[in-house]
PDB file of C-alpha atoms and ligand atoms in Angstrom:
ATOM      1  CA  UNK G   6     -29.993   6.783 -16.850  1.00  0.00           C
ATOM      2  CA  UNK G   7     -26.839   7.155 -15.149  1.00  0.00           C
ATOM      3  CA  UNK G   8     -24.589   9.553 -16.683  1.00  0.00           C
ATOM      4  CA  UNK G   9     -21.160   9.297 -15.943  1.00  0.00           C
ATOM      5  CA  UNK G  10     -17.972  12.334 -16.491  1.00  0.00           C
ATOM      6  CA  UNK G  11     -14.607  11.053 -17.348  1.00  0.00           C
ATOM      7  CA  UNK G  12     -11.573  10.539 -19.556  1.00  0.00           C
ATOM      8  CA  UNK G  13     -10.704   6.876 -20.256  1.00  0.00           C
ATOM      9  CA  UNK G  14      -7.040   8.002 -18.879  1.00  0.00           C
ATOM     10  CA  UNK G  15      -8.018   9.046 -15.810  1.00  0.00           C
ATOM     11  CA  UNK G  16      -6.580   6.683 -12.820  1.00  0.00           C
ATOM     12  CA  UNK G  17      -9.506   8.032 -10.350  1.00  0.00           C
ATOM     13  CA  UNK G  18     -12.208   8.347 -12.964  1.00  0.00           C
ATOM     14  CA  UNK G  19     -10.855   4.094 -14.125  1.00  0.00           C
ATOM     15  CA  UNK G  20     -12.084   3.215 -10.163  1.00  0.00           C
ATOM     16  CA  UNK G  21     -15.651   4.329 -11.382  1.00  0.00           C
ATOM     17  CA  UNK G  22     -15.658   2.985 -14.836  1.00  0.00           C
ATOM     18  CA  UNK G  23     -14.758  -0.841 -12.779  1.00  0.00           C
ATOM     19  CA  UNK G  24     -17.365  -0.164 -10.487  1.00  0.00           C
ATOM     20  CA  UNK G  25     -19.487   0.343 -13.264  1.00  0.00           C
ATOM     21  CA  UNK G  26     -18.341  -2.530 -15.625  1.00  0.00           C
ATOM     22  CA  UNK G  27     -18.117  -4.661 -12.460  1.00  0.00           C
ATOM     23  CA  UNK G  28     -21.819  -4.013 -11.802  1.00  0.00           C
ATOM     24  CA  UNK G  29     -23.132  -3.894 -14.944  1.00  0.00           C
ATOM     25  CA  UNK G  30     -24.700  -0.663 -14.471  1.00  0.00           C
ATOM     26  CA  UNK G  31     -26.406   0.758 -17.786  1.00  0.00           C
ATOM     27  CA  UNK G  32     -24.620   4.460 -18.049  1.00  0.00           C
ATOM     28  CA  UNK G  33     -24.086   7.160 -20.683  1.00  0.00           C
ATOM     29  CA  UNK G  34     -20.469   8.010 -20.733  1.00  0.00           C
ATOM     30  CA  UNK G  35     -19.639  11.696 -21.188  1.00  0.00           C
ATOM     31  CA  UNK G  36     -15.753  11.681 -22.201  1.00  0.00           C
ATOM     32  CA  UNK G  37     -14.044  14.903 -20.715  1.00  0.00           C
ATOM     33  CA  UNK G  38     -10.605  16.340 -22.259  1.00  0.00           C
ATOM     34  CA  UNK G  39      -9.066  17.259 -19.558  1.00  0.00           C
ATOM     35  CA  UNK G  40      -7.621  20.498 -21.797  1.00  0.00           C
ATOM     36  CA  UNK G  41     -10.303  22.852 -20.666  1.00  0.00           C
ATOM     37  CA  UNK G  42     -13.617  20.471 -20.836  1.00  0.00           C
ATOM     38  CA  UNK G  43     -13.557  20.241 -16.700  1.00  0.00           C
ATOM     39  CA  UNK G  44     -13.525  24.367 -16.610  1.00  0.00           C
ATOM     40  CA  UNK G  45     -16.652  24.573 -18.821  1.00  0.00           C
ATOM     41  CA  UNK G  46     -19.821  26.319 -17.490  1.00  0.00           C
ATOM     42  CA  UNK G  47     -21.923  23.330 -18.035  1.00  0.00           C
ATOM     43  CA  UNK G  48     -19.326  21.023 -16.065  1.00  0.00           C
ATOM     44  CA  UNK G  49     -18.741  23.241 -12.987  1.00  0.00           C
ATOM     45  CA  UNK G  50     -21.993  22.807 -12.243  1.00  0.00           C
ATOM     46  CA  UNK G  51     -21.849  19.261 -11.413  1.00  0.00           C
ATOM     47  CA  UNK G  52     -18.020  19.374 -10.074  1.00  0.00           C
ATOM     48  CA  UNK G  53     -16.928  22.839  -8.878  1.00  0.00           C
ATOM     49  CA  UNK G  54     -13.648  21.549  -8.118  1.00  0.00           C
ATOM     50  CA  UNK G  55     -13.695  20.742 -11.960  1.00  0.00           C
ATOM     51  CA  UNK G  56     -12.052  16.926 -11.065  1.00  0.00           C
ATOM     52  CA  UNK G  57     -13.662  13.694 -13.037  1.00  0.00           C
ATOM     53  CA  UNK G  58     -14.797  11.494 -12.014  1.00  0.00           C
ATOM     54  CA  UNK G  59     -18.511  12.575 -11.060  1.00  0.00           C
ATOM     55  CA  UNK G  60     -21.869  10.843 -11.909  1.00  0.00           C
ATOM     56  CA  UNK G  61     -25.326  12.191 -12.593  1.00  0.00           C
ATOM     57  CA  UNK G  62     -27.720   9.199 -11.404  1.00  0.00           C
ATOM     58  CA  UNK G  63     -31.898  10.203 -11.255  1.00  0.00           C
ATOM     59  CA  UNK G  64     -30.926  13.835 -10.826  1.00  0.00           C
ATOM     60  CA  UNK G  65     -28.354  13.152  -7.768  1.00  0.00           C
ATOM     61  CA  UNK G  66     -25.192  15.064  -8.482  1.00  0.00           C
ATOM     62  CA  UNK G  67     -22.034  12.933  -6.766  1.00  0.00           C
ATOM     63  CA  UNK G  68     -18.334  13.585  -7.172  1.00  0.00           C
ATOM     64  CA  UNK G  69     -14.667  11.973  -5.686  1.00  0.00           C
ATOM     65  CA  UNK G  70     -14.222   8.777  -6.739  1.00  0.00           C
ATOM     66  CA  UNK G  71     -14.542   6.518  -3.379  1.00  0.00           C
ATOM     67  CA  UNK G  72     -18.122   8.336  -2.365  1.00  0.00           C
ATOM     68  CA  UNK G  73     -19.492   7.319  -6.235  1.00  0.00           C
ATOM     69  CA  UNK G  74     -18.089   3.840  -5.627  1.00  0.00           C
ATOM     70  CA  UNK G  75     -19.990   3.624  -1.880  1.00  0.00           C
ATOM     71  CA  UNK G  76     -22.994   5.389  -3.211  1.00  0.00           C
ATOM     72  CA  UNK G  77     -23.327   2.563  -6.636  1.00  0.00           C
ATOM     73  CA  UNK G  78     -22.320   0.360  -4.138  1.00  0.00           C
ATOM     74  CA  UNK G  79     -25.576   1.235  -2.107  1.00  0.00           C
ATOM     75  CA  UNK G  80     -27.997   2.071  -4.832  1.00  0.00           C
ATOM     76  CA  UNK G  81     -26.680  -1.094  -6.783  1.00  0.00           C
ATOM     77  CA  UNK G  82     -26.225  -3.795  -4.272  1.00  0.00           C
ATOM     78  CA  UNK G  83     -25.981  -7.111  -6.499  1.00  0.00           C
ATOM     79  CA  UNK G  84     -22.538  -8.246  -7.096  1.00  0.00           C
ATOM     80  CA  UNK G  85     -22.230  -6.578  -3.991  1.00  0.00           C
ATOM     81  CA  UNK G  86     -18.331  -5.094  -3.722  1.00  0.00           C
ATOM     82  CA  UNK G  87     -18.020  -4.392  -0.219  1.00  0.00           C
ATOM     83  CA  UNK G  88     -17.718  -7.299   2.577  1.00  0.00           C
ATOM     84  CA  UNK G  89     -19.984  -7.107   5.638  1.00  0.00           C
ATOM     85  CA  UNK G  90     -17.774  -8.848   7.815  1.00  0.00           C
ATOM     86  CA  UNK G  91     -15.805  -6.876  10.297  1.00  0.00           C
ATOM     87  CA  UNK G  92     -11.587  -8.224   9.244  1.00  0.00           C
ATOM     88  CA  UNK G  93     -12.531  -8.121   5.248  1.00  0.00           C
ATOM     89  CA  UNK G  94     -14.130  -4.504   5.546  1.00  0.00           C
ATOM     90  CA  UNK G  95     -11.415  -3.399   7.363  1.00  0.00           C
ATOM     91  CA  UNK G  96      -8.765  -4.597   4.714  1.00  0.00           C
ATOM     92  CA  UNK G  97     -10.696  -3.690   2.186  1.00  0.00           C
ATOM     93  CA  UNK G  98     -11.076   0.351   3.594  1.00  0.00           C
ATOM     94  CA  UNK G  99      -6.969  -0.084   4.557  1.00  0.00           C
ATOM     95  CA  UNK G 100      -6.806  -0.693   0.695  1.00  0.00           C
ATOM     96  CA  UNK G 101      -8.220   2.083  -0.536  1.00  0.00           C
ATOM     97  CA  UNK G 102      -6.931   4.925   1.997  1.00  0.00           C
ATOM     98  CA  UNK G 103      -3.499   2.984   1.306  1.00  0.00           C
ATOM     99  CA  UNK G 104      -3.679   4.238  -2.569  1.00  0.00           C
ATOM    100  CA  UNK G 105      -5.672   7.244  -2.063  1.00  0.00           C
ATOM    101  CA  UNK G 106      -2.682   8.992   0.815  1.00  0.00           C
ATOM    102  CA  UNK G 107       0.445   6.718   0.586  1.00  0.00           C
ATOM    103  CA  UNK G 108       0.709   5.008  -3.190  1.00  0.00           C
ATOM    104  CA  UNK G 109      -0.641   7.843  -5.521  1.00  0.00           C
ATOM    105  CA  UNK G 110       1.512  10.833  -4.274  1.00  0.00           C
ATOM    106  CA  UNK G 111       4.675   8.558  -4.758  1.00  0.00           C
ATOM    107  CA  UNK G 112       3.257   8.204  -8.600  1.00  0.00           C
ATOM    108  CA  UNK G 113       3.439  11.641  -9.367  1.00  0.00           C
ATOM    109  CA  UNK G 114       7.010  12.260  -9.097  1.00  0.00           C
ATOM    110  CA  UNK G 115       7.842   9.095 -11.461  1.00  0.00           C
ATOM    111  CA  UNK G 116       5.462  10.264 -13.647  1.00  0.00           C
ATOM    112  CA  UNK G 117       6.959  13.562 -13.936  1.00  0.00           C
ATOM    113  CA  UNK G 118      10.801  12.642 -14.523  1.00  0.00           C
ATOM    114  CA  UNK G 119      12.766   9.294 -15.659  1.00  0.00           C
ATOM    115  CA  UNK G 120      15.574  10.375 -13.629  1.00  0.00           C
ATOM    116  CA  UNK G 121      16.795   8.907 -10.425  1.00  0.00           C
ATOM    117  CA  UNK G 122      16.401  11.959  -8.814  1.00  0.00           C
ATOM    118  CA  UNK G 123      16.534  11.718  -4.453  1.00  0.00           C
ATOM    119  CA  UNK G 124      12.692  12.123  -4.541  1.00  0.00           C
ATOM    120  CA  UNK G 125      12.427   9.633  -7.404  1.00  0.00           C
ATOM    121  CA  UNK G 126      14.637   6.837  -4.792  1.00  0.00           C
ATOM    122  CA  UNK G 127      12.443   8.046  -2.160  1.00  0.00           C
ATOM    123  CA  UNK G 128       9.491   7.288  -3.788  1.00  0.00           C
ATOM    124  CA  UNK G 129      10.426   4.067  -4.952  1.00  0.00           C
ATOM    125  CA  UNK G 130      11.217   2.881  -0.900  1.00  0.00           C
ATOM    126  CA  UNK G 131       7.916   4.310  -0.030  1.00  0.00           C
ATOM    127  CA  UNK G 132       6.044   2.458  -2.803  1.00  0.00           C
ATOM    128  CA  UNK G 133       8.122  -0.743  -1.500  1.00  0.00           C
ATOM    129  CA  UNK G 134       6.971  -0.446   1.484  1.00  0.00           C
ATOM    130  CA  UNK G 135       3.263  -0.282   0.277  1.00  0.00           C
ATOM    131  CA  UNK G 136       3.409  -3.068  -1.658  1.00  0.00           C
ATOM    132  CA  UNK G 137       4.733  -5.116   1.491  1.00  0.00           C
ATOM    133  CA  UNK G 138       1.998  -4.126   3.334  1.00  0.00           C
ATOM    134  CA  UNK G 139      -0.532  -4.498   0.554  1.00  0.00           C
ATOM    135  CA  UNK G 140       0.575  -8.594   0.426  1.00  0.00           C
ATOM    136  CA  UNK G 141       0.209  -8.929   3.915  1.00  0.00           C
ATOM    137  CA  UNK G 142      -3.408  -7.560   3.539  1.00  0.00           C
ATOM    138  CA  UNK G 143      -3.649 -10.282   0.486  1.00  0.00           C
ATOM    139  CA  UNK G 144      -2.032 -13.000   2.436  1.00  0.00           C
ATOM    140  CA  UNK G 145      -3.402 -16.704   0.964  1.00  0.00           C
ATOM    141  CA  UNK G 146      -6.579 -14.609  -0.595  1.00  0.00           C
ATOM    142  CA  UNK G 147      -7.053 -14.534  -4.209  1.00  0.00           C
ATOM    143  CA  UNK G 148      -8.484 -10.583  -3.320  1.00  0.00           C
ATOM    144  CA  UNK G 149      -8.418  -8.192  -0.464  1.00  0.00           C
ATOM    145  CA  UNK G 150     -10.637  -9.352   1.789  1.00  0.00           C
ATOM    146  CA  UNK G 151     -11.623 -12.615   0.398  1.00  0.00           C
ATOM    147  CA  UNK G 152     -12.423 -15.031  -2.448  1.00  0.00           C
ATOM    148  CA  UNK G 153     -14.589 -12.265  -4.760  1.00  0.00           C
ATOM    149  CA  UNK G 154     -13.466  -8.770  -6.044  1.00  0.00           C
ATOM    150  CA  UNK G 155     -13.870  -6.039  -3.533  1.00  0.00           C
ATOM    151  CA  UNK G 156     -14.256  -1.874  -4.267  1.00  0.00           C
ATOM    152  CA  UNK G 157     -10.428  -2.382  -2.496  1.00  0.00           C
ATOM    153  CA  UNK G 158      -9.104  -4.431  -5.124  1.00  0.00           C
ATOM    154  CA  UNK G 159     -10.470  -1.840  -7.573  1.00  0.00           C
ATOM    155  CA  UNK G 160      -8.794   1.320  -5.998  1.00  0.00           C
ATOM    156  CA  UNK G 161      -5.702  -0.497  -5.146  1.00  0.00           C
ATOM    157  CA  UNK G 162      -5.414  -3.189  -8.325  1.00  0.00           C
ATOM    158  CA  UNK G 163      -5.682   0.327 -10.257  1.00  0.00           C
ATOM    159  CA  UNK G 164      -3.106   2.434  -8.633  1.00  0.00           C
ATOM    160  CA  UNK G 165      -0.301  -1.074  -8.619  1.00  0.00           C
ATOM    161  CA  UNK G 166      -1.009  -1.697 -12.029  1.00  0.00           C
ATOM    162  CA  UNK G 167       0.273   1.680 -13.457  1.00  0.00           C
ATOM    163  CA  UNK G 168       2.950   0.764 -11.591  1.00  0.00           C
ATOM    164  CA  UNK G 169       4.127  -1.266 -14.392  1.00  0.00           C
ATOM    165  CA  UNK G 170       3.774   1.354 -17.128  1.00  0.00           C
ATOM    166  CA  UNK G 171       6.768   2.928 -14.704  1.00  0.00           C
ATOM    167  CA  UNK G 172       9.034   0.635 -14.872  1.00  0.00           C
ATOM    168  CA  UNK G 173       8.518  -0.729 -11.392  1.00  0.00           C
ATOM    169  CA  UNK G 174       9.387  -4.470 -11.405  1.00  0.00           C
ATOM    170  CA  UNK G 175       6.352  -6.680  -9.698  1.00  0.00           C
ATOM    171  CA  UNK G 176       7.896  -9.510  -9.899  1.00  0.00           C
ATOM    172  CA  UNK G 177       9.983  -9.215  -6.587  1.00  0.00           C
ATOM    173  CA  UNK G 178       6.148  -9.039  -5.089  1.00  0.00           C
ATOM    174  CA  UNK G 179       4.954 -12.610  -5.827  1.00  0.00           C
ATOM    175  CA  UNK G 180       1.769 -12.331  -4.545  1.00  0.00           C
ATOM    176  CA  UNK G 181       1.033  -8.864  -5.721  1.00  0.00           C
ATOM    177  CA  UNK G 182       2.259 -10.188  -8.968  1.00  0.00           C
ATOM    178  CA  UNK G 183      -0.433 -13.292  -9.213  1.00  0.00           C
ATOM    179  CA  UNK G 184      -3.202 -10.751  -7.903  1.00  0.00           C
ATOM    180  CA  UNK G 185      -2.575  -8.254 -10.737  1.00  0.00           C
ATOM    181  CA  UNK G 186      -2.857 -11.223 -12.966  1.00  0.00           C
ATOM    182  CA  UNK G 187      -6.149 -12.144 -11.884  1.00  0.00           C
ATOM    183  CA  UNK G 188      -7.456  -8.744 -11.647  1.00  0.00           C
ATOM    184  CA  UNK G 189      -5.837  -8.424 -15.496  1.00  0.00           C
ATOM    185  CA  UNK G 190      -8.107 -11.366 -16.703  1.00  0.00           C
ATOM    186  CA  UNK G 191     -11.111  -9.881 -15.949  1.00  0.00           C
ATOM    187  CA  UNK G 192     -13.362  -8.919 -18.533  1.00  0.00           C
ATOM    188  CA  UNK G 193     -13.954  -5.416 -16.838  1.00  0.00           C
ATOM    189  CA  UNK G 194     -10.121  -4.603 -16.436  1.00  0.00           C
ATOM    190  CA  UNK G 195      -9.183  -5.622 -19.956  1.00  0.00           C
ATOM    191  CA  UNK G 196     -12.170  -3.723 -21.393  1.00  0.00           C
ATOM    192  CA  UNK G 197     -10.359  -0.564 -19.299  1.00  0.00           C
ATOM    193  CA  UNK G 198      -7.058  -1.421 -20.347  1.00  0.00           C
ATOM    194  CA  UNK G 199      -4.127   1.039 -21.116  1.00  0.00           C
ATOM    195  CA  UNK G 200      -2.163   1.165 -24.121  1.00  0.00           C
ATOM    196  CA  UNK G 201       1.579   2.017 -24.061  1.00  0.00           C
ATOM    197  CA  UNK G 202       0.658   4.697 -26.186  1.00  0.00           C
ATOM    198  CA  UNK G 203      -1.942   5.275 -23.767  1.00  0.00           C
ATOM    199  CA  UNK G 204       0.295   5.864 -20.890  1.00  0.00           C
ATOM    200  CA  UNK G 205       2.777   8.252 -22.717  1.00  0.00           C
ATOM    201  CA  UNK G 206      -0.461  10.555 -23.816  1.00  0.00           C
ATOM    202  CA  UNK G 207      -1.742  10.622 -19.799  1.00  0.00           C
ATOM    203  CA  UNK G 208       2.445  11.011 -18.859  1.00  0.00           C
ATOM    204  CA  UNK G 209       2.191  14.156 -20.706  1.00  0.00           C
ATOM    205  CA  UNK G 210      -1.083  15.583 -19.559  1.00  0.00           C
ATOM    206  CA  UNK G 211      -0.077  15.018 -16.142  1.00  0.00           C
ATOM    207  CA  UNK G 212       3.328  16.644 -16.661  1.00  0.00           C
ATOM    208  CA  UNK G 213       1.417  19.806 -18.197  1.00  0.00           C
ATOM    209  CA  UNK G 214      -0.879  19.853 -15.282  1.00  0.00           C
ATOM    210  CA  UNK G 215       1.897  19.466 -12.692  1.00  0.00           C
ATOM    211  CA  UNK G 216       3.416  22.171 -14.174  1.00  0.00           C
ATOM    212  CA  UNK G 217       0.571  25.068 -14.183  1.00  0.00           C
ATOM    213  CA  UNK G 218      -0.353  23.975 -10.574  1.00  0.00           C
ATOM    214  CA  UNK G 219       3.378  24.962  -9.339  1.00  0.00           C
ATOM    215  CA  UNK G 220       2.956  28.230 -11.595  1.00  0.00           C
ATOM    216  CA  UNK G 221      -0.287  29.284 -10.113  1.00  0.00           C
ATOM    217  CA  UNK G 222       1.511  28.417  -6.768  1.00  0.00           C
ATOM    218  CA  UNK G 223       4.332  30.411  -7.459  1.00  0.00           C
ATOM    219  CA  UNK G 224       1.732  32.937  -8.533  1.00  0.00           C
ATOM    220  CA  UNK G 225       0.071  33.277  -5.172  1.00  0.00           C
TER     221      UNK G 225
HETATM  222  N1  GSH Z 308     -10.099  13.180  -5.098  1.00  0.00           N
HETATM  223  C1  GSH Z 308     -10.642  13.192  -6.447  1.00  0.00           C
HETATM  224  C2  GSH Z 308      -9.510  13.501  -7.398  1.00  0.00           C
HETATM  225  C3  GSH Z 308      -9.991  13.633  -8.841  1.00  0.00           C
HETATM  226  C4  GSH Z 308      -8.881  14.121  -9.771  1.00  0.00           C
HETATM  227  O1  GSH Z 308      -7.806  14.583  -9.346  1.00  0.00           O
HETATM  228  N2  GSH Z 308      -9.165  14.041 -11.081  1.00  0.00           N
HETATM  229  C5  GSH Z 308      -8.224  14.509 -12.064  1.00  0.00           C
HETATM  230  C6  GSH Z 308      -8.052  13.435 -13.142  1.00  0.00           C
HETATM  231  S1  GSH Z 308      -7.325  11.944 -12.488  1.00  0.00           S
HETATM  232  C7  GSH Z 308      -8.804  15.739 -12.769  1.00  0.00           C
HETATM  233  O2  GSH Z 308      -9.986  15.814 -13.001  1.00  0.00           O
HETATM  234  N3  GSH Z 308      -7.961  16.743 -13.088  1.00  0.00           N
HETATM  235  C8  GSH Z 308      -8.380  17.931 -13.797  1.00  0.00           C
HETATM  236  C9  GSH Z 308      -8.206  19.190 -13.006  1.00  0.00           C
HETATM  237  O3  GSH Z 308      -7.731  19.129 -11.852  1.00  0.00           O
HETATM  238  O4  GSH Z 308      -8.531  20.267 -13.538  1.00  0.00           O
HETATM  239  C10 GSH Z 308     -11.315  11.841  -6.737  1.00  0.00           C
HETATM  240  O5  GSH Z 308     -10.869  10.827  -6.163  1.00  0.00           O
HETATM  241  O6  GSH Z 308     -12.289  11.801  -7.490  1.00  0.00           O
END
């Protein structure tokens, strides 16, 4: 049995729990509070860098989000998530390094303050700009890449929708707008679904934890 680390919360640890749903992989879930749970003993073992997500599967230890979505991916082949052909793969990998290096650092500063701040404006053009680029990659397809769900609509899909719980207006994206719709109706995504009450409890963890990293910076 597959036994898999993370807090429901969790924007990297919600790209496993898809791939999981998606798949319909049997697992045990092992719900970390991300308080002190990820320093434990016990946990460090399996993720030394103390981050969820990670998975235990037949013994094999694997942590970071996108290599547990390419190794389920691989042990688990049927839906498979990933196209084989050379345009669709390519979108699909421009997806996720999209989220991973350009969309989710511009969601930590609007997570951390309301205010229109320079970096907040900043932020906002940047994420703009990825959205542009991420409809172009959609063009007439109902996901990236093609007709069925890829592991690229899960990383990105994931990242644009908490877009909304920031007050960032997808309507000016039509196309992004329709995809998050269909992504939305899936039984997998509203299974994983955020509460606004939800949101404000992971807005404050992540304020807390932004907080003792630029203490233990300042520390250094
Ligand atoms: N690159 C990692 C990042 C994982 C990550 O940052 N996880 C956060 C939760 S979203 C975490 O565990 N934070 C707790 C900590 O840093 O102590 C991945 O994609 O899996």
């Amino acid at each position: 049995m597959l036994t898999f680390y993370y807090n429901p919360l969790s924007p990297n640890a919600r790209r496993v729990w898809l791939t999981l749903l998606e798949k319909r992989i049997d697992f045990e879930p092992v719900v970390m509070k991300l308080d002190g749970d990820q320093m434990q003993p016990e946990f460090l073992q399996v993720n030394p860098f103390h981050h969820i997500p990670a998975i235990v599967d037949d013994g094999l230890r694997v942590i970071e989000s996108l290599a547990i979505m390419d190794y389920l991916e691989a042990k688990y082949p049927q839906p498979s998530l990933l196209p084989k052909e050379p345009e669709a793969l390519a979108k699909v990998r421009m997806a996720q390094m999209l989220t991973a290096n350009e969309l989710s650092p511009q969601i930590v500063p609007l997570i951390y303050t309301s205010e229109e701040s320079p970096k907040v404006i900043q932020a906002k053009q940047n994420i703009d700009q990825v959205l542009k680029f991420f409809s172009e990659l959609l063009g007439d397809n109902a996901y990236i890449g093609g007709d069925r769900l890829t592991l690229g609509d899960i990383v990105a899909g994931n990242g644009v929708i908490l877009l909304t719980y920031l007050e960032i207006d997808l309507s000016n994206y039509p196309t992004i707008k329709s995809w998050c719709d269909r992504l939305m109706g899936r039984e997998s995504w509203q299974k994983t679904a955020m509460s606004t009450e939800d949101f404000q409890l992971f807005r404050r963890r992540v304020r807390v934890l932004i907080r003792q990293r630029m203490q233990s910076m300042k520390e250094k």
